[in-house]
Coordinates of C-alpha atoms in Angstrom, one line a residue:
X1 CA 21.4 -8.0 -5.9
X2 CA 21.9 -5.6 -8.6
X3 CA 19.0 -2.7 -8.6
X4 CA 17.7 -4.3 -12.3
X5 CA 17.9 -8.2 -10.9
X6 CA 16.3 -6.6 -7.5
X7 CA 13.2 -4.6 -9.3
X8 CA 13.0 -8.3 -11.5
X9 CA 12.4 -10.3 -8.8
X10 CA 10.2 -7.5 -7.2
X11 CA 8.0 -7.8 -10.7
X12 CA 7.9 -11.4 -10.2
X13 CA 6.4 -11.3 -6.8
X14 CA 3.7 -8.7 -7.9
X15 CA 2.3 -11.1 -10.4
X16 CA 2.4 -14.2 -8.6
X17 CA -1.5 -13.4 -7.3
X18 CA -2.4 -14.5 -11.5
X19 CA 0.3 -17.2 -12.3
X20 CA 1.1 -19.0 -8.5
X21 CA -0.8 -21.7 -9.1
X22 CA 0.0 -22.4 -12.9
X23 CA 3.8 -22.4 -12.4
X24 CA 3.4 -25.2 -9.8
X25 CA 2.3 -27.4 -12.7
X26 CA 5.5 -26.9 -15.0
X27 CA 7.4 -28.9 -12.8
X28 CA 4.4 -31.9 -13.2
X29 CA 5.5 -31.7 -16.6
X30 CA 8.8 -32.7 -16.0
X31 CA 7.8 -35.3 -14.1
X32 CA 5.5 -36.6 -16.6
X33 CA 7.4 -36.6 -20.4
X34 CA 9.6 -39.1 -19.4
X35 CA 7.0 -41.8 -18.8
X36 CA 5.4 -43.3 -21.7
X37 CA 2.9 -45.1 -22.0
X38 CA 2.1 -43.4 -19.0
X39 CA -0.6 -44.9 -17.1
X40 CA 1.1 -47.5 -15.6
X41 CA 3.8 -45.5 -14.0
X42 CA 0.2 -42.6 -12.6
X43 CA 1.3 -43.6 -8.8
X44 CA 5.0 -43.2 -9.2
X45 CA 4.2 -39.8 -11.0
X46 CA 1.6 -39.0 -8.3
X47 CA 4.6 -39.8 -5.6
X48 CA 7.7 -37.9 -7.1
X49 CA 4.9 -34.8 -7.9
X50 CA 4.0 -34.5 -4.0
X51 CA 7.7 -35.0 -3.3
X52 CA 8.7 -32.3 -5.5
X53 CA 5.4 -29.6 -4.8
X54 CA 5.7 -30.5 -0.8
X55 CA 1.9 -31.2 -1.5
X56 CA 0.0 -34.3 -1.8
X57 CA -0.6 -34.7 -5.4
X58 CA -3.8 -36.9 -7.1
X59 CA -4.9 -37.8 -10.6
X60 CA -7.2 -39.6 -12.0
X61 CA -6.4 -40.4 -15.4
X62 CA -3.1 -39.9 -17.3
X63 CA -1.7 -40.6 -21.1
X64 CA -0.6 -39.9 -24.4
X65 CA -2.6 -38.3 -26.8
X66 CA -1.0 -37.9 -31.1
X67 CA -4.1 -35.4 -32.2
X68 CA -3.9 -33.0 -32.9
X69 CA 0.1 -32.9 -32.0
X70 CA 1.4 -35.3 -29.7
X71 CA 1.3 -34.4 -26.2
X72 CA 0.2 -35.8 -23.0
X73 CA -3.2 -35.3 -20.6
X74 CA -3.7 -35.5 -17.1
X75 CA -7.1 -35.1 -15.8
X76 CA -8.7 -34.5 -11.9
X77 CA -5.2 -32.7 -11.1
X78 CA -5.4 -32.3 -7.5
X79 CA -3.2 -30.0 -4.9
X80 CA -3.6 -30.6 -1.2
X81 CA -2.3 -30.2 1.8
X82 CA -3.0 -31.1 5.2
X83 CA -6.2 -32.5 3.6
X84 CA -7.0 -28.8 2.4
X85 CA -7.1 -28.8 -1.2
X86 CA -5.3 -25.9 -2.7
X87 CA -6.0 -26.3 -6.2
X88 CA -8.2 -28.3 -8.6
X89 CA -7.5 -28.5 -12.9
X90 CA -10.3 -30.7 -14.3
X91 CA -7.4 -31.3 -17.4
X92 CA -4.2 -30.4 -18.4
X93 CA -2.9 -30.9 -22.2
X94 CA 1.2 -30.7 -22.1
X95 CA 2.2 -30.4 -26.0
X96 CA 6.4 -30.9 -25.9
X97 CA 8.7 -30.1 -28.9
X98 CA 9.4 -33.8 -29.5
X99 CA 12.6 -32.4 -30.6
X100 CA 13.8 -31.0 -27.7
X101 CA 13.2 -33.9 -25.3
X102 CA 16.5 -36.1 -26.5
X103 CA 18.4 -32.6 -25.5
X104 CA 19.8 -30.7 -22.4
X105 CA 17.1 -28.4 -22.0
X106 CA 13.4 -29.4 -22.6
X107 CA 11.2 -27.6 -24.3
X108 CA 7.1 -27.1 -23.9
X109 CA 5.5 -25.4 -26.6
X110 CA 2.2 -25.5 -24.3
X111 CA 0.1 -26.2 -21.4
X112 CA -3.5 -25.7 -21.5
X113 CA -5.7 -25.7 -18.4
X114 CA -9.2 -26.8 -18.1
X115 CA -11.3 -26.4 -15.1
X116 CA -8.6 -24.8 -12.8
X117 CA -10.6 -24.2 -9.4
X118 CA -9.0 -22.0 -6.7
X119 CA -9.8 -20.1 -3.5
X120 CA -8.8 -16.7 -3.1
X121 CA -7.8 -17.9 0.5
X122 CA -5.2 -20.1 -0.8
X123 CA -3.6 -18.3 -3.2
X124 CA -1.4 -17.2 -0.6
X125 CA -0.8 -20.6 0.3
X126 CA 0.2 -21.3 -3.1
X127 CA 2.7 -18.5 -3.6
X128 CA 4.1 -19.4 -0.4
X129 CA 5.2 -23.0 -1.8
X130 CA 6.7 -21.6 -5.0
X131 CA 9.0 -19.3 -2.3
X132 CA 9.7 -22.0 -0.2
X133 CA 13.7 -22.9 -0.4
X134 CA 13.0 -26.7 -1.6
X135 CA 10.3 -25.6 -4.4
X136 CA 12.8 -23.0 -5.6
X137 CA 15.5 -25.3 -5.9
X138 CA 13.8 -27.7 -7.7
X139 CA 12.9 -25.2 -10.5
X140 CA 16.3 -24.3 -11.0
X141 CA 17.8 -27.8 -11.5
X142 CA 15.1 -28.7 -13.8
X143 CA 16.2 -27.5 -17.3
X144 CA 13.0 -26.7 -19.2
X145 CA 11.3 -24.0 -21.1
X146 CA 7.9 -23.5 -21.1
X147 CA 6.8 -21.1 -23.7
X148 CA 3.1 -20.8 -23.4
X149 CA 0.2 -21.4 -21.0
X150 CA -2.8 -21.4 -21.6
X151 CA -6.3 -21.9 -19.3
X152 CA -10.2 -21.9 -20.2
X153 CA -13.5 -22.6 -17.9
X154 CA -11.5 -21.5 -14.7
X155 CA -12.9 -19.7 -11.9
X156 CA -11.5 -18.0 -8.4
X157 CA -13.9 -18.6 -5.5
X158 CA -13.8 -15.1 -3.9
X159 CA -15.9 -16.8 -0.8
X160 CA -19.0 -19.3 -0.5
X161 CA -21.4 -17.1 -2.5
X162 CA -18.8 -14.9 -5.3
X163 CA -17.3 -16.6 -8.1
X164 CA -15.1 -14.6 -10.4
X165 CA -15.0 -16.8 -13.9
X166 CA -15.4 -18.6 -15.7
X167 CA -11.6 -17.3 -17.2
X168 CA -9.4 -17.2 -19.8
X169 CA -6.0 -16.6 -19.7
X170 CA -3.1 -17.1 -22.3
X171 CA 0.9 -16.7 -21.0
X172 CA 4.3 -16.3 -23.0
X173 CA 7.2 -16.9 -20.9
X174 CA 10.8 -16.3 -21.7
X175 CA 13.5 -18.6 -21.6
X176 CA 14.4 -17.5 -17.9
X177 CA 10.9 -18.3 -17.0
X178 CA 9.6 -14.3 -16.6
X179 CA 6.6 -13.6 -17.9
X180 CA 7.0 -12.0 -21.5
X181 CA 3.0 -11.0 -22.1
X182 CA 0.3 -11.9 -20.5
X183 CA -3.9 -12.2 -21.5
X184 CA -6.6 -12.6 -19.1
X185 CA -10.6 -12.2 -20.3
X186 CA -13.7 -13.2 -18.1
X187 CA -15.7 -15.7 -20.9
X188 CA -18.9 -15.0 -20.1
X189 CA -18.3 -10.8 -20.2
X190 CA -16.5 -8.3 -22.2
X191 CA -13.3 -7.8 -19.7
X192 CA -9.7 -8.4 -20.9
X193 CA -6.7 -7.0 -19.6
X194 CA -3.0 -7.2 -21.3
X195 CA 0.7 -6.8 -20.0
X196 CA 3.1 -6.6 -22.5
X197 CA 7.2 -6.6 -21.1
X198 CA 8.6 -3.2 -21.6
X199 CA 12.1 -1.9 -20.5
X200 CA 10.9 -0.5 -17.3
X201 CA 8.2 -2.8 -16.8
X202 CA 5.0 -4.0 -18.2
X203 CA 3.0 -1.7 -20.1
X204 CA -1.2 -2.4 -19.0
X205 CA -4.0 -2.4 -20.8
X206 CA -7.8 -2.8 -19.5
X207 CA -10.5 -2.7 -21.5
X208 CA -14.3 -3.9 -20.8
X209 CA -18.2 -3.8 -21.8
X210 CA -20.8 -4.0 -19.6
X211 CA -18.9 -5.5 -17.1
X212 CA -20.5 -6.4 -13.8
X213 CA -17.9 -6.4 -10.8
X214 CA -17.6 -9.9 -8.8
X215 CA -17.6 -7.7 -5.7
X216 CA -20.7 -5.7 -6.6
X217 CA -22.5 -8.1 -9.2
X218 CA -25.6 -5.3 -8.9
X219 CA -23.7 -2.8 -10.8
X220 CA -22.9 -2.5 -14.2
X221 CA -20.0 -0.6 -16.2
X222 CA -21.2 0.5 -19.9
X223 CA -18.0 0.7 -20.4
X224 CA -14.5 0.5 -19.1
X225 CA -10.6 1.6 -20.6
X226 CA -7.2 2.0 -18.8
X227 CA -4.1 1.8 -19.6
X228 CA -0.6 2.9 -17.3
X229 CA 2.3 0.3 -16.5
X230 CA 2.9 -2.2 -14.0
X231 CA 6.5 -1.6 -12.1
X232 CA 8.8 -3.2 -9.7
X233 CA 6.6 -1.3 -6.7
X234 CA 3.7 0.0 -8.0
X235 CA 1.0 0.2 -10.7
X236 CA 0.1 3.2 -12.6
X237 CA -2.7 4.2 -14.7
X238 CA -2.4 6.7 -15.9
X239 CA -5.9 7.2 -17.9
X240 CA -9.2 5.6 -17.2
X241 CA -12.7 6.5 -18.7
X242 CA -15.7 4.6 -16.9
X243 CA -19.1 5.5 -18.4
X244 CA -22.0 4.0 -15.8
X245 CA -25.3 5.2 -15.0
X246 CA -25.2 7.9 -17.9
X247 CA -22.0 9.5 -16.4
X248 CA -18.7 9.4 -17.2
X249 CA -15.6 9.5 -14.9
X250 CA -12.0 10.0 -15.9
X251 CA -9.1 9.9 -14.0
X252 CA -5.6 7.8 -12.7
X253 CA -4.7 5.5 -10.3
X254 CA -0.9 5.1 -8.6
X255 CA -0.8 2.3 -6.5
X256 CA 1.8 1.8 -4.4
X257 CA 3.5 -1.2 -2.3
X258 CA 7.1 -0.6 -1.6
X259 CA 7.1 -0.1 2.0
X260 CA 3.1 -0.4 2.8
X261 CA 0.3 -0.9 0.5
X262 CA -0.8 3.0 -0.8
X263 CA -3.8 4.0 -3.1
X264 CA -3.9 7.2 -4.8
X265 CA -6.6 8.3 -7.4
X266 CA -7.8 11.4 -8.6
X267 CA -11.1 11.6 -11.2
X268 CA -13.5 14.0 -12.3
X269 CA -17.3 12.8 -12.6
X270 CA -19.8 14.2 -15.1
X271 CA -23.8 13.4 -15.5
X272 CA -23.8 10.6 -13.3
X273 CA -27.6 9.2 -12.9
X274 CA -27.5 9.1 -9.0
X275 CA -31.0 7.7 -8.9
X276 CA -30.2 5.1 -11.3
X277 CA -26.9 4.2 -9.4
X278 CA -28.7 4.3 -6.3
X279 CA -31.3 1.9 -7.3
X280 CA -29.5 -0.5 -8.5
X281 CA -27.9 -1.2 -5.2
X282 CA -31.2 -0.8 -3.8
X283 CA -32.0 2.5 -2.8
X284 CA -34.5 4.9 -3.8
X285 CA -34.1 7.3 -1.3
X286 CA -32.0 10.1 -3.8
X287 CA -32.6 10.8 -7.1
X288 CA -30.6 13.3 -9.3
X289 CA -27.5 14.8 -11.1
X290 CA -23.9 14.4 -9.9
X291 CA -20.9 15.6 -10.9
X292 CA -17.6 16.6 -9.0
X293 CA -13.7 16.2 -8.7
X294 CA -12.4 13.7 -5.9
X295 CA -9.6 12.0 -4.2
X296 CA -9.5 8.7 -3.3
X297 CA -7.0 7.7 -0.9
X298 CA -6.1 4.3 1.0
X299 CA -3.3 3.1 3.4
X300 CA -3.1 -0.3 4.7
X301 CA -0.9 -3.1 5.8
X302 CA -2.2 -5.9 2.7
X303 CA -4.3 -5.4 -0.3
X304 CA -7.3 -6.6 0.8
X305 CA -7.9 -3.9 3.7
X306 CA -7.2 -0.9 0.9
X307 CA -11.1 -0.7 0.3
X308 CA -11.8 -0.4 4.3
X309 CA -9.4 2.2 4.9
X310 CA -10.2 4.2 1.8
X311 CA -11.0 8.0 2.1
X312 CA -13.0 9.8 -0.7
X313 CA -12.6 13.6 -0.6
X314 CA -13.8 16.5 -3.1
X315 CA -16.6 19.0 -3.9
X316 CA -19.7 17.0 -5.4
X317 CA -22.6 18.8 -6.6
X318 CA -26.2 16.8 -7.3
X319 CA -28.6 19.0 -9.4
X320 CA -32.0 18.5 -10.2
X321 CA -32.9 15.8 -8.1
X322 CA -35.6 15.0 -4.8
X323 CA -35.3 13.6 -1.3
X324 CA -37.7 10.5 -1.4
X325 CA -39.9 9.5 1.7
X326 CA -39.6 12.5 3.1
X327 CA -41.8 16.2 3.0
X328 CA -39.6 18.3 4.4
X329 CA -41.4 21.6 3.6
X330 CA -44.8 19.9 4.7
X331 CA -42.3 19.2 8.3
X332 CA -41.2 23.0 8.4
X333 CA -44.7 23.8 7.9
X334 CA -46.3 22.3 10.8
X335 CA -43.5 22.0 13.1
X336 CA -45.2 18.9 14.6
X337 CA -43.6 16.3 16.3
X338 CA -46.6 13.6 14.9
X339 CA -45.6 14.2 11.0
X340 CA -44.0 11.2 9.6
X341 CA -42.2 11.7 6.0
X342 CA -43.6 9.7 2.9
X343 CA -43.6 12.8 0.4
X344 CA -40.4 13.9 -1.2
X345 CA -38.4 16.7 -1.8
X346 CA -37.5 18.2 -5.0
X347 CA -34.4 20.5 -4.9
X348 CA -31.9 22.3 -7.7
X349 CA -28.5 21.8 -6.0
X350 CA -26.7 19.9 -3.7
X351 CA -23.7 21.1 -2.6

């Protein structure tokens, strides 16, 4: 491969975490235009779908809908294999150019997801099938364009209790299938992030208001902005604000996964609430003012171990703060094995 067609298809893999599971239903569009009225042919569609996907493929409802433009519905998609379902859409809405369907390459103004359901688990399953050598040779001797996705009231289960969702996403494709711009919000929260093609890349925005974290619902960001760009190997942002707690934290973030997965950030805290922080993941055992620069650095072998092998360095400083169930001048004072904290400590600086 050329270096511009090799960091392309590089770029495709990276966002295949967000669109996997959507692009599998592109090619059930295919499948499905050229039957109508469409109902009657739901167990041929269901049969060349699984033959197609590699997946055993189920709906329970199918047809053509005029209003407001003429498209057609599927409803209860489901994705399974092995008897593991991989993905669940409660509907899909397929809107064609009506045009475009009597010539050589079909055209699909839109598909809009409702209800999509997927396990973080099997997400790698998913982008496994798009890879696979039959999958990907069935995309390229299908001649269609889809121009647009679009999905509401769908949710990621991050394991039995975390849910991230309900979300909304909205997807421009180019002709060659690449993603052109791409809009993803949580519905029930002020989070939104953007990609928008550039020549070297995409160019990312993140923006969000108080915005609690799937992985750490107890916390809550006041507010949250970054921007950088999203490359063949890595993702750079290169400014972030947070304000949490009554602090504020600036920074960048360079993460890295051409050879192994890397994460490298460097941000200076101010005023941060330490008690309030504290609290809200439920403990009261420090109270006070911190501030400091840091480092925070990860190596690992996949994305999901970055957090466990991250290493936080710096010089922190908490100010005008106290050490809670414990006296520790009252222990100096008596020296005595028998004393038993409770009290606290007041103090003027940590270092």
């Amino acid at each position: 491969l050329k270096p511009h067609d090799y960091r392309l298809s590089q770029m495709k893999k990276t966002l295949k975490y967000f669109l996997g599971s959507l692009f599998l239903l592109v090619v059930i569009a295919i499948i499905t235009i050229p039957f109508i009225p469409a109902e009657q042919y739901r167990a041929q569609i269901e049969t060349l779908a699984s033959q197609t996907l590699g997946v055993d493929t189920s709906m329970s409802d199918i047809g053509f809908v005029s209003l407001p433009t003429p498209g057609i519905t599927i409803k209860d998609l489901q994705l399974s294999d092995n008897g593991t379902v991989l993905l669940k859409v409660k509907e899909i809405r397929i809107v064609p150019k009506l045009s475009s369907l009597f010539a050589a390459t079909t055209v699909i103004r839109k598909i809009h997801l409702s209800g999509v359901t997927l396990r973080k688990d099997d997400i790698a399953s998913l982008v496994a099938l798009l890879d696979s050598p039959e999958t990907s040779h069935n995309r390229r001797t299908n001649t269609v364009h889809v121009k647009r996705i679009t999905a509401e009231d769908s949710v990621i289960q991050l394991n039995d209790k975390q849910v991230l969702g309900p979300i909304k996403l909205d997807l421009a494709l180019a002709a060659d299938g690449h993603p052109v711009a791409l809009e993803l919000s949580l519905q029930q929260q002020t989070f939104n992030i953007a990609l928008n093609e550039s020549s070297t890349g995409y160019q990312v925005t993140l923006q969000a208001t108080d915005w609690k974290p799937a992985l750490k619902p107890a916390l809550k960001i006041n507010n949250l902005k970054a921007s950088g760009q999203l490359l063949a190997d890595r993702l750079h942002l290169e400014k972030i604000i947070v304000n949490a707690y009554q602090g504020e934290a600036t920074g960048n973030l360079i993460m890295n996964w051409k050879d192994s997965w890397k994460l490298d950030s460097r941000f200076e805290l101010s005023s941060l609430n330490l008690g309030l922080l504290l609290k809200a993941l439920g403990d009261n055992a420090l109270d006070g003012t911190a501030s400091g620069n840091f480092t925070l650095r990860s190596l690992a072998d996949s994305p999901a171990k970055l957090i466990d092998n991250s290493h936080l360095l710096g010089d922190a400083m908490i100010s005008n703060g106290h050490i809670y169930n414990a006296d520790l001048e009252q222990a100096v004072r008596t020296l005595s094995s028998e004393w038993q904290g409770g009290g606290q400590t007041p103090f003027e600086v940590i270092k």
